[in-house]
Amino acid sequence: MSAFATYPSLIDKVVLITGGASGIGASFVEHFARQGAKVGFLDLDQPGGERLAATLADAMHPPRFVPCDLSDPAALDRAVTEVRSAFGPIGVLINNAANDVRHQFADTTPAAFDQSVATNLRHQYFATQAVLADMQSLGGGSVICLGSTGWMRKNAGYPMYAMAKAAISGFVNGMARELGQQRIRINCLVPGWVITEKQQRLWLDEEGEAEIRRVQCMPGHLLPEDLARAALFLAADDSRMCTGQNFIVDGGWA
Ligand SMILES: NC(=O)c1ccc[n+]([C@@H]2O[C@H](COP(=O)([O-])OP(=O)(O)OC[C@H]3O[C@@H](n4cnc5c(N)ncnc54)[C@H](O)[C@@H]3O)[C@@H](O)[C@H]2O)c1
């Protein structure tokens, strides 16, 4: 038996996850599918998405992968329609996709700026808009937007990403009252440094390991599943009066 919680309110719930093919998003897909939810997930990475869906083919409801470039609003709309047609009205949205690629402030062009906003911010807004009528028809729902402690900690090296992630907290605060009146909750799930395969490959070195030991209150790596378990709670009825918050899961980074 699992040592972790199961949530009866997630059984048969339709959950849409963006950027679900790898990293934290893949852990969301797996955890929600294992709770008996009907998971639709979108990603650019077609081979990765198909591989993940194949590993979950024995779930109560095998997840449905829809290849999609979320920076294209029309493609996002088509993908949401496909998930809805497969499973019914969407009750949980996890706005997860992003790209924390490093960049220099001095080199930023307007085109690169627009691309970064499209990758890291705009789809969160329009995916939320796309599922609004579904959640209204269900009498409520939960939107979980992935933020970041990166901008809160004043990290250098990704100013456009930091700006987009800060704006997500603003979006959540700006929507919580309007959505709350309709029993739709919206929260920002804020990861610290989560050691995904990509982080390990690109950024985690000896200096990073030393920083984790020095700055994180808890020893060891923060993992995708630590975020997934928080997302299960925020999606389930157990958190029914939680909205408009930043939920930080960072192992105590101070
Ligand atoms: N890993 C961390 O330490 C960390 C820290 C703070 C915040 N976060 C946030 O958590 C979320 C997940 O992080 P991660 O580390 O797993 O990210 P990741 O870069 O490893 O994975 C993101 C996923 O989104 C997909 N994606 C990117 N652009 C897309 C697009 N235009 N269309 C469709 N799919 C697209 C990628 O293919 C990938 O599967 C992100 O919102 C990120 O900003 C992560």
Tab-separated table of C-alpha atoms and ligand atoms in Angstrom:
chain	number	residue	atom	x	y	z
A	1	MET	CA	0.000	0.000	0.000
A	2	SER	CA	1.248	3.509	-0.802
A	3	ALA	CA	2.461	5.671	2.075
A	4	PHE	CA	0.928	8.686	0.329
A	5	ALA	CA	-2.617	10.038	0.195
A	6	THR	CA	-5.304	9.013	-2.254
A	7	TYR	CA	-8.085	11.431	-3.129
A	8	PRO	CA	-11.511	9.960	-3.900
A	9	SER	CA	-12.637	13.290	-5.395
A	10	LEU	CA	-10.048	12.885	-8.185
A	11	ILE	CA	-11.489	9.593	-9.483
A	12	ASP	CA	-12.970	10.165	-12.981
A	13	LYS	CA	-12.055	13.887	-12.795
A	14	VAL	CA	-10.963	15.310	-16.159
A	15	VAL	CA	-7.517	16.876	-15.714
A	16	LEU	CA	-5.710	18.849	-18.412
A	17	ILE	CA	-1.934	19.191	-17.983
A	18	THR	CA	0.243	21.367	-20.222
A	19	GLY	CA	3.889	20.447	-20.792
A	20	GLY	CA	3.233	16.942	-19.480
A	21	ALA	CA	5.742	14.956	-21.526
A	22	SER	CA	8.757	15.423	-19.263
A	23	GLY	CA	10.004	16.851	-15.976
A	24	ILE	CA	7.529	17.927	-13.306
A	25	GLY	CA	4.649	17.746	-15.802
A	26	ALA	CA	5.287	14.044	-16.445
A	27	SER	CA	5.057	13.422	-12.716
A	28	PHE	CA	1.722	15.282	-12.668
A	29	VAL	CA	0.447	13.047	-15.496
A	30	GLU	CA	1.532	9.907	-13.672
A	31	HIS	CA	0.189	10.910	-10.254
A	32	PHE	CA	-3.212	12.044	-11.519
A	33	ALA	CA	-3.590	8.946	-13.713
A	34	ARG	CA	-2.749	6.721	-10.735
A	35	GLN	CA	-5.475	8.476	-8.710
A	36	GLY	CA	-8.053	7.382	-11.318
A	37	ALA	CA	-8.360	10.776	-13.035
A	38	LYS	CA	-8.939	11.138	-16.775
A	39	VAL	CA	-5.773	12.918	-17.848
A	40	GLY	CA	-5.235	14.779	-21.106
A	41	PHE	CA	-1.753	16.214	-21.566
A	42	LEU	CA	-0.242	18.531	-24.158
A	43	ASP	CA	3.382	18.944	-25.179
A	44	LEU	CA	5.696	19.824	-28.050
A	45	ASP	CA	7.697	16.687	-27.388
A	46	GLN	CA	5.787	14.041	-29.341
A	47	PRO	CA	8.087	11.041	-28.732
A	48	GLY	CA	8.298	11.882	-25.014
A	49	GLY	CA	4.523	12.267	-24.728
A	50	GLU	CA	3.844	9.001	-26.530
A	51	ARG	CA	6.413	7.158	-24.405
A	52	LEU	CA	4.840	8.438	-21.182
A	53	ALA	CA	1.305	7.573	-22.330
A	54	ALA	CA	2.488	4.025	-23.145
A	55	THR	CA	3.863	3.543	-19.607
A	56	LEU	CA	0.437	4.440	-18.201
A	57	ALA	CA	-1.649	2.291	-20.533
A	58	ASP	CA	-2.720	0.126	-17.569
A	59	ALA	CA	-4.147	3.072	-15.576
A	60	MET	CA	-7.878	3.097	-14.754
A	61	HIS	CA	-8.178	5.720	-17.503
A	62	PRO	CA	-5.137	5.649	-19.816
A	63	PRO	CA	-3.974	9.267	-20.285
A	64	ARG	CA	-4.446	10.875	-23.675
A	65	PHE	CA	-1.456	12.700	-25.160
A	66	VAL	CA	-2.122	15.522	-27.634
A	67	PRO	CA	0.955	16.964	-29.402
A	68	CYS	CA	0.697	20.742	-29.333
A	69	ASP	CA	2.829	23.870	-29.511
A	70	LEU	CA	1.261	25.950	-26.763
A	71	SER	CA	2.792	29.133	-28.132
A	72	ASP	CA	0.225	28.871	-30.946
A	73	PRO	CA	-3.186	29.896	-29.491
A	74	ALA	CA	-5.156	28.132	-32.258
A	75	ALA	CA	-3.243	24.875	-31.619
A	76	LEU	CA	-3.951	25.216	-27.894
A	77	ASP	CA	-7.682	25.607	-28.598
A	78	ARG	CA	-7.723	22.556	-30.863
A	79	ALA	CA	-5.904	20.468	-28.255
A	80	VAL	CA	-8.293	21.493	-25.468
A	81	THR	CA	-11.238	20.585	-27.703
A	82	GLU	CA	-9.698	17.169	-28.364
A	83	VAL	CA	-9.285	16.440	-24.640
A	84	ARG	CA	-12.847	17.575	-23.921
A	85	SER	CA	-14.236	15.402	-26.737
A	86	ALA	CA	-12.355	12.385	-25.383
A	87	PHE	CA	-13.180	12.752	-21.696
A	88	GLY	CA	-15.881	15.408	-21.141
A	89	PRO	CA	-15.756	18.806	-19.397
A	90	ILE	CA	-12.406	19.693	-17.869
A	91	GLY	CA	-12.512	20.112	-14.075
A	92	VAL	CA	-8.799	20.606	-13.327
A	93	LEU	CA	-6.240	22.553	-15.344
A	94	ILE	CA	-2.525	22.465	-14.581
A	95	ASN	CA	-0.689	25.251	-16.410
A	96	ASN	CA	2.785	23.755	-16.292
A	97	ALA	CA	4.665	24.205	-19.591
A	98	ALA	CA	7.609	26.639	-19.613
A	99	ASN	CA	11.218	26.905	-20.668
A	100	ASP	CA	13.825	28.299	-18.282
A	101	VAL	CA	16.433	28.721	-21.027
A	102	ARG	CA	19.184	31.153	-19.936
A	103	HIS	CA	19.495	34.476	-21.773
A	104	GLN	CA	21.182	37.863	-21.583
A	105	PHE	CA	19.184	41.023	-20.912
A	106	ALA	CA	21.405	43.078	-23.244
A	107	ASP	CA	20.833	40.707	-26.182
A	108	THR	CA	17.029	40.480	-25.929
A	109	THR	CA	15.165	41.317	-29.133
A	110	PRO	CA	11.429	42.104	-29.303
A	111	ALA	CA	10.914	38.808	-31.173
A	112	ALA	CA	12.693	36.816	-28.454
A	113	PHE	CA	10.669	38.667	-25.812
A	114	ASP	CA	7.376	37.755	-27.524
A	115	GLN	CA	8.481	34.134	-27.884
A	116	SER	CA	9.377	33.927	-24.205
A	117	VAL	CA	6.014	35.383	-23.168
A	118	ALA	CA	4.268	32.912	-25.500
A	119	THR	CA	6.189	29.976	-24.004
A	120	ASN	CA	6.119	30.953	-20.349
A	121	LEU	CA	2.999	33.038	-19.788
A	122	ARG	CA	0.414	33.546	-22.530
A	123	HIS	CA	-0.789	29.935	-22.745
A	124	GLN	CA	-1.527	29.937	-18.982
A	125	TYR	CA	-3.984	32.772	-19.554
A	126	PHE	CA	-5.653	31.306	-22.628
A	127	ALA	CA	-5.787	27.705	-21.383
A	128	THR	CA	-7.630	29.037	-18.328
A	129	GLN	CA	-10.005	30.918	-20.625
A	130	ALA	CA	-10.505	27.763	-22.730
A	131	VAL	CA	-11.663	25.636	-19.762
A	132	LEU	CA	-13.795	28.295	-18.058
A	133	ALA	CA	-17.131	27.174	-19.558
A	134	ASP	CA	-16.349	23.540	-18.647
A	135	MET	CA	-15.730	24.450	-15.007
A	136	GLN	CA	-18.853	26.630	-14.942
A	137	SER	CA	-20.905	23.711	-16.274
A	138	LEU	CA	-19.444	21.469	-13.538
A	139	GLY	CA	-20.246	23.999	-10.807
A	140	GLY	CA	-16.559	24.525	-9.977
A	141	GLY	CA	-12.993	23.545	-10.740
A	142	SER	CA	-9.349	24.010	-9.869
A	143	VAL	CA	-6.687	25.815	-11.880
A	144	ILE	CA	-3.079	25.271	-10.802
A	145	CYS	CA	-0.509	27.614	-12.334
A	146	LEU	CA	3.188	26.791	-12.028
A	147	GLY	CA	5.184	29.743	-10.737
A	148	SER	CA	8.777	29.806	-9.544
A	149	THR	CA	10.845	30.889	-6.569
A	150	GLY	CA	13.503	31.989	-9.120
A	151	TRP	CA	12.188	35.560	-9.391
A	152	MET	CA	11.340	35.721	-5.669
A	153	ARG	CA	14.983	34.895	-4.847
A	154	LYS	CA	16.263	37.432	-7.398
A	155	ASN	CA	18.117	34.783	-9.434
A	156	ALA	CA	20.067	36.148	-12.397
A	157	GLY	CA	20.375	34.678	-15.893
A	158	TYR	CA	16.773	34.522	-17.106
A	159	PRO	CA	15.092	37.967	-16.868
A	160	MET	CA	12.277	37.204	-19.351
A	161	TYR	CA	11.471	33.913	-17.618
A	162	ALA	CA	11.566	35.626	-14.199
A	163	MET	CA	9.205	38.326	-15.443
A	164	ALA	CA	6.757	35.768	-16.869
A	165	LYS	CA	6.799	33.711	-13.679
A	166	ALA	CA	6.150	36.810	-11.536
A	167	ALA	CA	3.244	37.693	-13.827
A	168	ILE	CA	1.692	34.287	-13.154
A	169	SER	CA	1.327	35.173	-9.465
A	170	GLY	CA	-0.323	38.414	-10.612
A	171	PHE	CA	-2.678	36.488	-12.883
A	172	VAL	CA	-3.676	34.180	-10.030
A	173	ASN	CA	-4.357	37.098	-7.692
A	174	GLY	CA	-6.174	38.971	-10.432
A	175	MET	CA	-8.511	36.051	-11.194
A	176	ALA	CA	-9.143	34.515	-7.762
A	177	ARG	CA	-12.132	36.684	-6.839
A	178	GLU	CA	-13.911	36.495	-10.196
A	179	LEU	CA	-13.426	32.727	-10.447
A	180	GLY	CA	-14.034	32.152	-6.744
A	181	GLN	CA	-17.589	33.469	-7.075
A	182	GLN	CA	-18.141	30.529	-9.445
A	183	ARG	CA	-16.446	28.016	-7.109
A	184	ILE	CA	-13.482	27.828	-9.443
A	185	ARG	CA	-10.224	27.940	-7.491
A	186	ILE	CA	-6.947	29.216	-8.875
A	187	ASN	CA	-3.601	28.859	-7.139
A	188	CYS	CA	0.036	29.276	-7.956
A	189	LEU	CA	2.145	26.201	-7.175
A	190	VAL	CA	5.651	27.535	-6.689
A	191	PRO	CA	8.567	25.109	-6.980
A	192	GLY	CA	12.036	25.682	-5.595
A	193	TRP	CA	14.886	23.958	-7.398
A	194	VAL	CA	13.379	20.685	-8.571
A	195	ILE	CA	15.975	18.215	-9.746
A	196	THR	CA	14.469	16.878	-12.958
A	197	GLU	CA	16.490	15.008	-15.588
A	198	LYS	CA	16.831	18.289	-17.519
A	199	GLN	CA	18.106	20.215	-14.472
A	200	GLN	CA	20.584	17.429	-13.828
A	201	ARG	CA	21.776	17.469	-17.437
A	202	LEU	CA	22.044	21.253	-17.858
A	203	TRP	CA	22.530	23.024	-14.558
A	204	LEU	CA	23.235	20.837	-11.536
A	205	ASP	CA	26.978	20.728	-10.856
A	206	GLU	CA	29.119	20.470	-7.706
A	207	GLU	CA	28.554	24.146	-6.963
A	208	GLY	CA	24.787	23.600	-7.234
A	209	GLU	CA	24.930	20.600	-4.922
A	210	ALA	CA	26.895	22.691	-2.393
A	211	GLU	CA	24.311	25.478	-2.664
A	212	ILE	CA	21.476	23.007	-1.993
A	213	ARG	CA	23.314	21.737	1.101
A	214	ARG	CA	23.940	25.284	2.314
A	215	VAL	CA	20.660	27.026	1.524
A	216	GLN	CA	17.891	24.410	1.571
A	217	CYS	CA	16.586	23.658	5.079
A	218	MET	CA	15.827	20.037	4.160
A	219	PRO	CA	18.663	17.772	3.015
A	220	GLY	CA	18.461	16.024	-0.380
A	221	HIS	CA	16.936	16.873	-3.715
A	222	LEU	CA	13.485	18.354	-4.236
A	223	LEU	CA	11.858	15.989	-6.770
A	224	PRO	CA	9.018	16.225	-9.311
A	225	GLU	CA	6.842	13.960	-7.158
A	226	ASP	CA	7.072	16.461	-4.278
A	227	LEU	CA	5.313	18.951	-6.538
A	228	ALA	CA	2.890	16.350	-7.882
A	229	ARG	CA	1.650	15.479	-4.387
A	230	ALA	CA	1.002	19.162	-3.676
A	231	ALA	CA	-0.871	19.444	-6.985
A	232	LEU	CA	-3.081	16.457	-6.079
A	233	PHE	CA	-4.102	18.270	-2.896
A	234	LEU	CA	-4.772	21.555	-4.722
A	235	ALA	CA	-6.895	19.743	-7.320
A	236	ALA	CA	-8.880	17.650	-4.845
A	237	ASP	CA	-11.929	18.718	-2.842
A	238	ASP	CA	-9.693	18.539	0.265
A	239	SER	CA	-8.466	22.054	-0.606
A	240	ARG	CA	-11.952	23.356	-1.419
A	241	MET	CA	-11.470	26.757	0.288
A	242	CYS	CA	-7.893	27.364	-0.896
A	243	THR	CA	-7.651	29.937	-3.644
A	244	GLY	CA	-5.550	32.916	-4.697
A	245	GLN	CA	-2.411	31.620	-2.958
A	246	ASN	CA	1.233	30.956	-3.690
A	247	PHE	CA	1.968	27.428	-2.422
A	248	ILE	CA	5.740	27.193	-2.157
A	249	VAL	CA	7.345	23.739	-2.227
A	250	ASP	CA	11.087	24.362	-2.043
A	251	GLY	CA	12.494	22.309	0.842
A	252	GLY	CA	12.838	25.580	2.774
A	253	TRP	CA	15.196	27.687	0.657
A	254	ALA	CA	16.517	30.562	2.736
B	1	LIG	N1	12.611	22.408	-12.340
B	1	LIG	C1	12.667	23.449	-11.526
B	1	LIG	O1	13.602	23.570	-10.729
B	1	LIG	C2	11.592	24.510	-11.520
B	1	LIG	C3	11.737	25.561	-10.612
B	1	LIG	C4	10.768	26.544	-10.573
B	1	LIG	C5	9.668	26.473	-11.412
B	1	LIG	N2	9.541	25.435	-12.274
B	1	LIG	C6	8.346	25.428	-13.130
B	1	LIG	O2	7.717	24.154	-13.102
B	1	LIG	C7	7.188	23.851	-14.394
B	1	LIG	C8	7.796	22.558	-14.912
B	1	LIG	O3	9.206	22.676	-14.854
B	1	LIG	P1	10.179	21.576	-15.454
B	1	LIG	O4	11.483	21.814	-14.797
B	1	LIG	O5	9.543	20.236	-15.422
B	1	LIG	O6	10.272	22.103	-16.977
B	1	LIG	P2	10.880	21.364	-18.249
B	1	LIG	O7	11.488	22.407	-19.097
B	1	LIG	O8	11.756	20.233	-17.806
B	1	LIG	O9	9.595	20.750	-18.946
B	1	LIG	C9	8.622	21.589	-19.495
B	1	LIG	C10	7.765	20.806	-20.460
B	1	LIG	O10	7.001	21.763	-21.205
B	1	LIG	C11	7.111	21.462	-22.573
B	1	LIG	N3	7.000	22.692	-23.375
B	1	LIG	C12	7.833	23.771	-23.377
B	1	LIG	N4	7.408	24.678	-24.265
B	1	LIG	C13	6.285	24.169	-24.848
B	1	LIG	C14	5.397	24.623	-25.854
B	1	LIG	N5	5.575	25.810	-26.469
B	1	LIG	N6	4.357	23.845	-26.202
B	1	LIG	C15	4.164	22.643	-25.599
B	1	LIG	N7	4.970	22.160	-24.643
B	1	LIG	C16	6.025	22.906	-24.278
B	1	LIG	C17	8.480	20.821	-22.743
B	1	LIG	O11	8.555	20.046	-23.932
B	1	LIG	C18	8.582	19.994	-21.471
B	1	LIG	O12	8.027	18.702	-21.631
B	1	LIG	C19	7.527	25.053	-15.276
B	1	LIG	O13	6.418	25.932	-15.289
B	1	LIG	C20	8.696	25.690	-14.583
B	1	LIG	O14	8.805	27.067	-14.862
B	1	LIG	C21	10.478	24.452	-12.362
